[in-house]
Every structure is written in structure tokens, then in C-alpha cells.
Short mmCIF file of the C-alpha atoms (twelve columns), coordinates in Angstrom:
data_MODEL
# 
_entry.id   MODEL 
# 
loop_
_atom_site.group_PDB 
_atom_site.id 
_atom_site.type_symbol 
_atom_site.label_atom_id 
_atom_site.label_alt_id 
_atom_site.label_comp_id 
_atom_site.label_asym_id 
_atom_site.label_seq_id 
_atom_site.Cartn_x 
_atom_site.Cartn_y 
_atom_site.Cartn_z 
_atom_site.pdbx_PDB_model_num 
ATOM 1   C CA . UNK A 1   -14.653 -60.481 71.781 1 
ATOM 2   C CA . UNK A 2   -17.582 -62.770 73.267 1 
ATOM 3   C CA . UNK A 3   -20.858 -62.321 72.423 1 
ATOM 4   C CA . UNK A 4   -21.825 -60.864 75.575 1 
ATOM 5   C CA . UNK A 5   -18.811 -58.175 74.704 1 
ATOM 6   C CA . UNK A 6   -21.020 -57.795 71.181 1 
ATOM 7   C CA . UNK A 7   -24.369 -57.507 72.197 1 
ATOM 8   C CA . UNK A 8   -23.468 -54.791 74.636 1 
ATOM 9   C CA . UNK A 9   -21.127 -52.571 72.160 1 
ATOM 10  C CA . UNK A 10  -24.387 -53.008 69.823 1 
ATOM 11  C CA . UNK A 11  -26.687 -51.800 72.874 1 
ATOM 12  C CA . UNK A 12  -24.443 -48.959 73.491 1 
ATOM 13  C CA . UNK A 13  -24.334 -47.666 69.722 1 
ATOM 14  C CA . UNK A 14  -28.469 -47.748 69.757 1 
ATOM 15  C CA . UNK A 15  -30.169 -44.645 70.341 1 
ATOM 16  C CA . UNK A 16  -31.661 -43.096 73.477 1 
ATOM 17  C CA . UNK A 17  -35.355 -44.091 73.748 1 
ATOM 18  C CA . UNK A 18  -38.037 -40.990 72.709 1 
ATOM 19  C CA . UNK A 19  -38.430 -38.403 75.282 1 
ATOM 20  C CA . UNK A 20  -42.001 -40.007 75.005 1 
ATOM 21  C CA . UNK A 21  -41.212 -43.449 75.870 1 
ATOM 22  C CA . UNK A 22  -39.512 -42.055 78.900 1 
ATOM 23  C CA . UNK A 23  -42.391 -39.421 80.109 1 
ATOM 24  C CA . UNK A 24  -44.402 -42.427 79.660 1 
ATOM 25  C CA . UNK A 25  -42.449 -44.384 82.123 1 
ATOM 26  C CA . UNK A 26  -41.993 -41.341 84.729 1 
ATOM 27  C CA . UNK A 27  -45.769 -41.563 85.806 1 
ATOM 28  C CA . UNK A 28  -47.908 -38.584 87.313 1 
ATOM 29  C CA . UNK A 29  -47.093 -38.591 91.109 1 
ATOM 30  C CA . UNK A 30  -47.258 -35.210 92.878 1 
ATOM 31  C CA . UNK A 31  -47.626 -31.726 90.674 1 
ATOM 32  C CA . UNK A 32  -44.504 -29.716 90.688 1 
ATOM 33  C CA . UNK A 33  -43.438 -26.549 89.333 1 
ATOM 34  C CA . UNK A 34  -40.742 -27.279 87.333 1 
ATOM 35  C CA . UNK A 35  -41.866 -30.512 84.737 1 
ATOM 36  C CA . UNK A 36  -41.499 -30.935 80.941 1 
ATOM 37  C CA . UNK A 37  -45.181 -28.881 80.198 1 
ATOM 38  C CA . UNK A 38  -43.862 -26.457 82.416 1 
ATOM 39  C CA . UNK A 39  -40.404 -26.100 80.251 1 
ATOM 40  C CA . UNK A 40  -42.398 -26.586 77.023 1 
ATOM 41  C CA . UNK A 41  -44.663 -23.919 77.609 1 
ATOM 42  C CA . UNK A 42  -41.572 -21.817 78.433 1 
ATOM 43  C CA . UNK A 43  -39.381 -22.568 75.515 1 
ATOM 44  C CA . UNK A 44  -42.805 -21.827 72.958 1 
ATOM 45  C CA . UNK A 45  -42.895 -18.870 74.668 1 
ATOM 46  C CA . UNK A 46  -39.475 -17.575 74.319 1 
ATOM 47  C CA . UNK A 47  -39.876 -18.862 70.612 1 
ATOM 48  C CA . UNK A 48  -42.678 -17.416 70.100 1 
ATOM 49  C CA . UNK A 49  -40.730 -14.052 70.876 1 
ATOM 50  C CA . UNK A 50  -37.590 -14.045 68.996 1 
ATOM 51  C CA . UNK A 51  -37.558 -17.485 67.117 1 
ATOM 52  C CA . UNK A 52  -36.179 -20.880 67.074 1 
ATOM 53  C CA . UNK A 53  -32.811 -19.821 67.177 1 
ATOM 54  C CA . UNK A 54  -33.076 -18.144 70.522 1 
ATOM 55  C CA . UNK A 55  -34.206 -21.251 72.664 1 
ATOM 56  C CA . UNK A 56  -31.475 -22.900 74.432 1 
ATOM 57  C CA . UNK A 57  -31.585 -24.853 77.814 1 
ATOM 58  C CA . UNK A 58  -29.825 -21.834 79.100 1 
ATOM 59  C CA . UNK A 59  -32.463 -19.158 78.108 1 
ATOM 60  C CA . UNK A 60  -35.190 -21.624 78.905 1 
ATOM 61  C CA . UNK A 61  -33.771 -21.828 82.496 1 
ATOM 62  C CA . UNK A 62  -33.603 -18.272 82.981 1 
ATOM 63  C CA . UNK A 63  -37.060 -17.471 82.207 1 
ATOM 64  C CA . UNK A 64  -37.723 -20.181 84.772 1 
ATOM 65  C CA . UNK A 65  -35.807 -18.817 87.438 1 
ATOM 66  C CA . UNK A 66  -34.002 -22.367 87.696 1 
ATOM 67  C CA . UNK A 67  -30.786 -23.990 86.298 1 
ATOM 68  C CA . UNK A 68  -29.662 -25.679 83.124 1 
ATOM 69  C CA . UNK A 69  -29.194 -28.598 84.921 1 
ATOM 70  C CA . UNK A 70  -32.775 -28.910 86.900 1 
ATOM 71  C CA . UNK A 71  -33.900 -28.925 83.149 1 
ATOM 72  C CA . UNK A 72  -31.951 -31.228 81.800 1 
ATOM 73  C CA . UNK A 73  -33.084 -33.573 84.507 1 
ATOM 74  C CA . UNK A 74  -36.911 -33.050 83.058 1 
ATOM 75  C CA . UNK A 75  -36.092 -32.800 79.344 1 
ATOM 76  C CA . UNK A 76  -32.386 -34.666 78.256 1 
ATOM 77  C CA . UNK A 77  -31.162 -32.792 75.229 1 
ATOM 78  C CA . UNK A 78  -32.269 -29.979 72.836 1 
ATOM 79  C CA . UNK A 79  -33.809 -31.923 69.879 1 
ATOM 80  C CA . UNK A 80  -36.049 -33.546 72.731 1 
ATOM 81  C CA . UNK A 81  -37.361 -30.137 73.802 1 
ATOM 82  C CA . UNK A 82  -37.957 -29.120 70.112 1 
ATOM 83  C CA . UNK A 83  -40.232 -32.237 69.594 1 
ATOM 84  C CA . UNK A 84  -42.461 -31.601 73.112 1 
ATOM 85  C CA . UNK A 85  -42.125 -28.043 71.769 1 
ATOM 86  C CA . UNK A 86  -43.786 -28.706 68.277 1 
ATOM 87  C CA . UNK A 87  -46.090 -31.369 69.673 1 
ATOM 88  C CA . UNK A 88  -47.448 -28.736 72.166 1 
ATOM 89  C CA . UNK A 89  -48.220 -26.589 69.049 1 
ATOM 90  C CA . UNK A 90  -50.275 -29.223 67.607 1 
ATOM 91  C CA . UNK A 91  -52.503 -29.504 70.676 1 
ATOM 92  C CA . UNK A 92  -53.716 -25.971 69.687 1 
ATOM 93  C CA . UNK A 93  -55.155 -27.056 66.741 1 
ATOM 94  C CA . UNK A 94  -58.974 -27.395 66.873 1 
ATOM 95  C CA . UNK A 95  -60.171 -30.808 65.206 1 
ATOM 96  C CA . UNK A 96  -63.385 -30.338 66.863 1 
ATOM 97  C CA . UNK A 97  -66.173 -32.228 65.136 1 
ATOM 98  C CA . UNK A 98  -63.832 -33.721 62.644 1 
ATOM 99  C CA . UNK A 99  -64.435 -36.062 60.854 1 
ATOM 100 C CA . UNK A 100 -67.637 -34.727 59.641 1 
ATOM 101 C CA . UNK A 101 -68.387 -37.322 57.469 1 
ATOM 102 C CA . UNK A 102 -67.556 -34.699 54.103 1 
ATOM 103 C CA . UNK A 103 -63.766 -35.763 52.914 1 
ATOM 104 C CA . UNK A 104 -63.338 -32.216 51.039 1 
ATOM 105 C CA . UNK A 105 -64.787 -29.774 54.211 1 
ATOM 106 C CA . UNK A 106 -63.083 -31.397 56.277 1 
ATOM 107 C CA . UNK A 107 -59.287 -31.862 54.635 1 
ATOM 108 C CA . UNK A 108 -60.092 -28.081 53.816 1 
ATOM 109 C CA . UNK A 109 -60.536 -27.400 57.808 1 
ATOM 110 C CA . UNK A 110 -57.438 -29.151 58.493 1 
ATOM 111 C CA . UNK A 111 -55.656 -26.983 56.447 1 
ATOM 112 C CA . UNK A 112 -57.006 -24.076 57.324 1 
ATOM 113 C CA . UNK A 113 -55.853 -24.987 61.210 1 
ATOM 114 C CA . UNK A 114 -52.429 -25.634 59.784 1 
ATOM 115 C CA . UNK A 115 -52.045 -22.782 58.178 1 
ATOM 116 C CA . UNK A 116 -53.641 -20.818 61.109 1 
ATOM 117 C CA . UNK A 117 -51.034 -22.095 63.864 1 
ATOM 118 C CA . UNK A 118 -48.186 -21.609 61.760 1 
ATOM 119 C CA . UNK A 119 -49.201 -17.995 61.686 1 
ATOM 120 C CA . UNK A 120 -49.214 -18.038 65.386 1 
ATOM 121 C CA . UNK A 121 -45.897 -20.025 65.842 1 
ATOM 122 C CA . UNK A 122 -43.925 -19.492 62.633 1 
ATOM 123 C CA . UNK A 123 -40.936 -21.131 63.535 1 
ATOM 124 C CA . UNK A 124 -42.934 -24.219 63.498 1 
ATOM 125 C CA . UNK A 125 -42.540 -24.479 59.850 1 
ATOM 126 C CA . UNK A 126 -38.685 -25.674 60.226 1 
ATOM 127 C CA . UNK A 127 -40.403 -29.142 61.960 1 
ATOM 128 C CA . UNK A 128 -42.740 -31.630 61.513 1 
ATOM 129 C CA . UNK A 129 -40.759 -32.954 58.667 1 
ATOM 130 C CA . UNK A 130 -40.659 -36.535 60.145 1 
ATOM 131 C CA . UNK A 131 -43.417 -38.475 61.756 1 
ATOM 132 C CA . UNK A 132 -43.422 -37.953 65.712 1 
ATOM 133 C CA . UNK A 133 -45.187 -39.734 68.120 1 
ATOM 134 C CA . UNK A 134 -46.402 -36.736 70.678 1 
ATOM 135 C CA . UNK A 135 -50.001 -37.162 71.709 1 
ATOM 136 C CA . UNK A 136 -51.338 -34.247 69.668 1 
ATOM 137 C CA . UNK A 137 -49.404 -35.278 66.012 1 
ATOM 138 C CA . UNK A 138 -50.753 -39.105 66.709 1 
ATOM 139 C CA . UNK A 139 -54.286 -37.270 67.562 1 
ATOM 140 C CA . UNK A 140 -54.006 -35.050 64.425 1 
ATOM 141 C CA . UNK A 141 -52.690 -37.668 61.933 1 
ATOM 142 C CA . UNK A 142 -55.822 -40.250 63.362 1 
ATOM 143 C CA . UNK A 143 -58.039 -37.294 62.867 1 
ATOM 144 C CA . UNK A 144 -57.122 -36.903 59.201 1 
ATOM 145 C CA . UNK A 145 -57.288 -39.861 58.144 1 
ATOM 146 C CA . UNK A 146 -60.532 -40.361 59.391 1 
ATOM 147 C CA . UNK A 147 -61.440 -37.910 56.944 1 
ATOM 148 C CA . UNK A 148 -60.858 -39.811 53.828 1 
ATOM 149 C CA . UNK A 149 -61.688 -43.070 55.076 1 
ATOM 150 C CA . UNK A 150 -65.034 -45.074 53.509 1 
ATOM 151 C CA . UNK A 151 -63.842 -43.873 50.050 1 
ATOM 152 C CA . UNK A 152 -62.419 -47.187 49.046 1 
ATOM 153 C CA . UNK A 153 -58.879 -46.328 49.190 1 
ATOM 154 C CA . UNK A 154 -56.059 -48.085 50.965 1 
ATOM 155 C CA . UNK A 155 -54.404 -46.815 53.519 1 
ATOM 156 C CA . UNK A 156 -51.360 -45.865 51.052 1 
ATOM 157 C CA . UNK A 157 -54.372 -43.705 48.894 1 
ATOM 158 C CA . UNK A 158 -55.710 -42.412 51.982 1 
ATOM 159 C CA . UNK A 159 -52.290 -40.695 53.510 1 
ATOM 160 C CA . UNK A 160 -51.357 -39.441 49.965 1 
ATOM 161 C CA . UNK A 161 -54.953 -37.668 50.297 1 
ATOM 162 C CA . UNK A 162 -54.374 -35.936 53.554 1 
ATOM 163 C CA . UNK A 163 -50.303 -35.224 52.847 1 
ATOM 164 C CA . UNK A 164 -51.268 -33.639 49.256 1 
ATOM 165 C CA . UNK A 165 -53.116 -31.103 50.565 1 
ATOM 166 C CA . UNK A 166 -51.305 -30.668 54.160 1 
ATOM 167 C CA . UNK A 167 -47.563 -29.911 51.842 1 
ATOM 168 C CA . UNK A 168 -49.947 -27.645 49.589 1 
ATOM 169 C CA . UNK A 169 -50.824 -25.543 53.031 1 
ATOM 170 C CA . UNK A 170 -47.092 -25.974 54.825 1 
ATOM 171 C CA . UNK A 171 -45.708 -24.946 50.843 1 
ATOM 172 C CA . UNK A 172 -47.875 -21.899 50.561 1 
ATOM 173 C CA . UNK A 173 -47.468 -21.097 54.134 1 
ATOM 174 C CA . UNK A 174 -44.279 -21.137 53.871 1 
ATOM 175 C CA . UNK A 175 -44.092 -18.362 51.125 1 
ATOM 176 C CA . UNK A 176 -45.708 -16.332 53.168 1 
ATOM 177 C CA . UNK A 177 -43.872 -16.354 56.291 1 
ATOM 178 C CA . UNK A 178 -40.752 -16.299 54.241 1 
ATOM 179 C CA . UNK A 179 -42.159 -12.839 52.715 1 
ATOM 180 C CA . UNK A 180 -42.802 -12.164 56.563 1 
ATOM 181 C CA . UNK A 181 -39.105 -12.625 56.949 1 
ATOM 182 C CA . UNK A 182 -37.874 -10.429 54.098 1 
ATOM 183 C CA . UNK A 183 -39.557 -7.820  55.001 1 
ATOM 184 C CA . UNK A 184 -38.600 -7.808  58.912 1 
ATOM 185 C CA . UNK A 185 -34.553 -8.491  57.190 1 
ATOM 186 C CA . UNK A 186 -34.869 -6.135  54.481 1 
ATOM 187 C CA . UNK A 187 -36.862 -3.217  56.371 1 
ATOM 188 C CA . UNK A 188 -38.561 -3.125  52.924 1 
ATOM 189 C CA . UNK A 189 -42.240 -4.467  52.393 1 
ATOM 190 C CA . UNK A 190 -43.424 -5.768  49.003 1 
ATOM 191 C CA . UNK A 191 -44.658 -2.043  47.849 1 
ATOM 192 C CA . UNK A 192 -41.427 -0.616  48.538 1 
ATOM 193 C CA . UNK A 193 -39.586 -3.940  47.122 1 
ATOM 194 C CA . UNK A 194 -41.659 -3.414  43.475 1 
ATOM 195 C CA . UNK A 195 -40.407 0.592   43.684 1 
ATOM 196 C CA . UNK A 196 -37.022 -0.585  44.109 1 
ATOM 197 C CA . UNK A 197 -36.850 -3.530  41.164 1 
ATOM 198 C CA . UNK A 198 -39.763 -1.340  38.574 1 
ATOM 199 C CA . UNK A 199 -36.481 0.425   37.087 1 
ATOM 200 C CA . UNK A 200 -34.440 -2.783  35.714 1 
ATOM 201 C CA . UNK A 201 -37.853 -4.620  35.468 1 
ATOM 202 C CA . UNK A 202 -39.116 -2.103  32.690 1 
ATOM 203 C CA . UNK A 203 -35.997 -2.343  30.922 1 
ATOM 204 C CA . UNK A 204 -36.152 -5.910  30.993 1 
ATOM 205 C CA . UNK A 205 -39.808 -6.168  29.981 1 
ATOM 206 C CA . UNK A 206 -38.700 -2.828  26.836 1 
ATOM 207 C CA . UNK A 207 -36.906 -5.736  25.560 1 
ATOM 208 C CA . UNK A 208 -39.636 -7.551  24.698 1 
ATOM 209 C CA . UNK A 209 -38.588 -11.479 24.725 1 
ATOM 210 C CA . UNK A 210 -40.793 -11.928 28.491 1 
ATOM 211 C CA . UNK A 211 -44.598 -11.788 27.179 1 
ATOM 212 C CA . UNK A 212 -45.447 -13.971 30.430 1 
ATOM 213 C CA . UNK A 213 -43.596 -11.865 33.084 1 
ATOM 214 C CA . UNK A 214 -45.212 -8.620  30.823 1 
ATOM 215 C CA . UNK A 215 -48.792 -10.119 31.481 1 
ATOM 216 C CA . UNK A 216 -48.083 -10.530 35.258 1 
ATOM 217 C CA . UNK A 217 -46.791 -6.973  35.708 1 
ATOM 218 C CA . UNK A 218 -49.643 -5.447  33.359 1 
ATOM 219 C CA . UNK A 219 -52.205 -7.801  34.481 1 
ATOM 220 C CA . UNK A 220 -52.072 -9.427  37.924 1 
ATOM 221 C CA . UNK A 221 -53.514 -8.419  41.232 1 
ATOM 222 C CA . UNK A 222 -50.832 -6.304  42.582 1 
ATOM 223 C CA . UNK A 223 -51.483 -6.999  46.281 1 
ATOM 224 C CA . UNK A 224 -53.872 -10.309 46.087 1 
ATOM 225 C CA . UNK A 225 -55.699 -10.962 49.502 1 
ATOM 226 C CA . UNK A 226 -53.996 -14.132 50.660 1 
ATOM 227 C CA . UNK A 227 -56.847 -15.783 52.203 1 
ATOM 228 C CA . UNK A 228 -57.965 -15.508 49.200 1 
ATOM 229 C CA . UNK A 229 -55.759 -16.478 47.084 1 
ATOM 230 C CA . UNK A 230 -54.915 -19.392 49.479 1 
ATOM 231 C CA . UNK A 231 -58.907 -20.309 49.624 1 
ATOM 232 C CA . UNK A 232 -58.888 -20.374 45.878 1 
ATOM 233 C CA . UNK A 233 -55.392 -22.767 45.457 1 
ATOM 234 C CA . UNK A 234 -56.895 -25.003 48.190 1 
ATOM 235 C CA . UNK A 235 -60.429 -25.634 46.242 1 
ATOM 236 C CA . UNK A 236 -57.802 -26.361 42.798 1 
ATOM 237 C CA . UNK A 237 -55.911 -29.043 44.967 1 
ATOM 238 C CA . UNK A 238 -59.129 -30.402 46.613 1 
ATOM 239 C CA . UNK A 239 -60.751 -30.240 42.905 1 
ATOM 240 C CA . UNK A 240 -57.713 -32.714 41.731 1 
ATOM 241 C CA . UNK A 241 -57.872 -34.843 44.890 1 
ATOM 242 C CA . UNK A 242 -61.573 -35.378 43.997 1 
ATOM 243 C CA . UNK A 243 -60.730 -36.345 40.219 1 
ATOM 244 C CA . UNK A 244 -59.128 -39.095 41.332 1 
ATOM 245 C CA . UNK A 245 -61.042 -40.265 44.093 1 
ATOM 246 C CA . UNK A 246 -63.378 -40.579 40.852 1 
ATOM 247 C CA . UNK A 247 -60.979 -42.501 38.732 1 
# 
């Protein structure tokens, strides 16, 4: 094999550029009614509706009125569509005004907005687990990093800042769209989940060897507000984050 032979096997194994590199290289030219926003906003809709698992380039086209194949032309494969999907998500987050110049209101407002548009698009929470380069996730990650800079950190210090309490929010967000989820499954919501488990739950609790589980049943909030209770866990994780911005 000669090494023009090898340097094109090695060009064929590498992977597709980003669907951004390639909008980026399409240019504006004249407006038309079927374009990648145009699919986006289509496919967020139709997830929006009855989840992830219901977009396809098929379903996408219908709601359209167009053809699988005038949107592949726009948008190449599925996993492409995802990522302009979750970036357009991102653009609805409000960073007005941020960075404030306080690190603590302002990683606090971030999270709030996270936690916000997952509510609104809850099958967001299966993405975002890798770094992607869409306009709004390069605005948002710029954004929060402005928050915690002038503290003297590195840049290493500074992202651990902002992740720690963005994977509090996506964690405890998570919990609660997963409850979301159990309920809509289960056709049973967490009142009518504690009538169905309080039987076996007093026998185990008769038995005496769970003091800990015994003070939560006998003691805890029964149906905490979550705002609150996510306000309150936010201000502990802040609280830490400031501890050792002191150290």
C-alpha cells in the first residue's frame, strides 16, 4: 500500500465534520422555508409533545409537510439534529445581565435557568453530557465562567465552580422529572404511592432496627415544596463553594 493509499484509508475512517462546521460553511443566502432552524424548531416541538423517543427524520418531515430526504439534505443524521435540538434549548435561557459582578447570585441564577428549561423541555436532561460547540452552549459556558472569574482561581478552579453547582441542579432536577415520570407510568402520584407502601413500611419500621428511616416517616415534611427545598440545597452547595474559595 503507498502512502497516498494510507493517508486516504486514514481520511476515510475520520469522522464527519460537526453539523456546525458545516452550517458554518453553507452561508446565509436567500431565506427559505425549509432550513435547519426551521427543522429544529420542529423536532423541539414534536419533543416537546411526546418525548425524545418520538423524533425521527420521518415524524419531523411530516409535521413539515416535506420528505425525509429534503431533511436530510439540511440536517445529515439523527445525532446531528439532537445537538441543534439541545443547543436551541439553551438559547432560551436568559443570561441577561450576567455576570453581575456577585460569583454566588449569579451561579445561583444560572441554576435556577437550568433547572427552569429542563422543566420546559424535560427530555433535555438525557443531553448535554459532553461539551458541544452550538452558539448558545459556547454563549452559556462563556457566561459562567465569567461569573467566577477575578477570584484568583485557575481556569481548572473556575470550571469545577460553575460544574459543581450546574450537576447539583441537572442531579436534583433530575429526581424530579424522574418522579414526573413515575407518576405519568405508574398512574399513581406520591400520595397514593405512600398509601400503597405504609402497610410493609410499618411492619418494617415495628421491627425496630431502622431508627433513621423511623425519623423520616415520623418526622419529615411529607410533601416538601421543591422550590424550596431546591432553594435551600442550592445555598448548602454555594455555602461549600464559598469555603473554599476562602481556603
Amino acid at each position: 500500500m503507498t502512502a497516498s493509499d494510507s493517508g486516504s484509508t486514514a481520511m476515510a475512517d475520520d469522522p464527519p465534520p460537526v453539523i456546525w462546521a458545516r452550517l458554518s460553511s453553507q452561508g446565509r443566502g436567500p431565506v427559505r422555508t425549509l432550513d435547519h432552524e426551521a427543522i429544529t424548531a420542529a423536532a423541539v416541538a414534536l419533543a416537546d409533545a411526546d418525548g425524545i423517543d418520538a423524533v425521527s427524520m420521518r415524524k419531523v418531515a411530516a409535521r413539515m409537510d416535506s420528505s425525509p430526504m429534503a431533511l436530510y439534505r439540511h440536517v445529515g443524521t439523527k445525532d446531528d439534529l439532537t445537538e441543534l435540538m439541545y443547543d436551541a434549548v439553551l438559547g432560551e435561557l436568559d443570561l441577561t445581565g450576567i455576570p453581575s459582578g456577585g460569583w454566588r447570585d449569579d451561579l445561583a441564577r444560572l441554576a435556577r435557568e437550568i433547572r427552569r428549561v429542563h422543566h420546559a423541555h424535560p427530555w433535555i436532561a438525557g443531553f448535554g453530557h459532553r461539551p458541544t460547540l452550538g452558539p448558545h452552549h459556547t454563549r452559556f459556558v462563556e457566561a459562567g465562567l465569567a461569573c467566577v472569574d477575578g477570584l484568583g482561581l485557575d481556569i481548572d478552579a473556575m470550571m469545577d465552580l460553575l460544574s459543581t453547582a450546574l450537576q447539583f441542579t441537572r442531579g436534583f432536577v433530575q429526581q424530579e422529572l424522574g418522579e414526573a415520570e413515575e407518576q405519568r407510568r405508574t398512574g399513581l402520584d406520591f400520595a397514593a404511592y405512600q398509601r400503597r407502601t405504609g402497610p410493609y413500611l410499618a411492619r418494617l419500621l415495628e421491627e425496630g432496627e431502622l431508627p433513621y428511616l423511623n425519623r423520616l416517616v415520623v418526622e419529615a415534611e411529607d410533601f416538601p415544596d421543591q422550590d424550596v427545598v431546591f432553594e435551600r440545597r442550592l445555598a448548602m452547595v454555594l455555602d461549600g463553594l464559598a469555603a473554599r474559595i476562602d481556603r
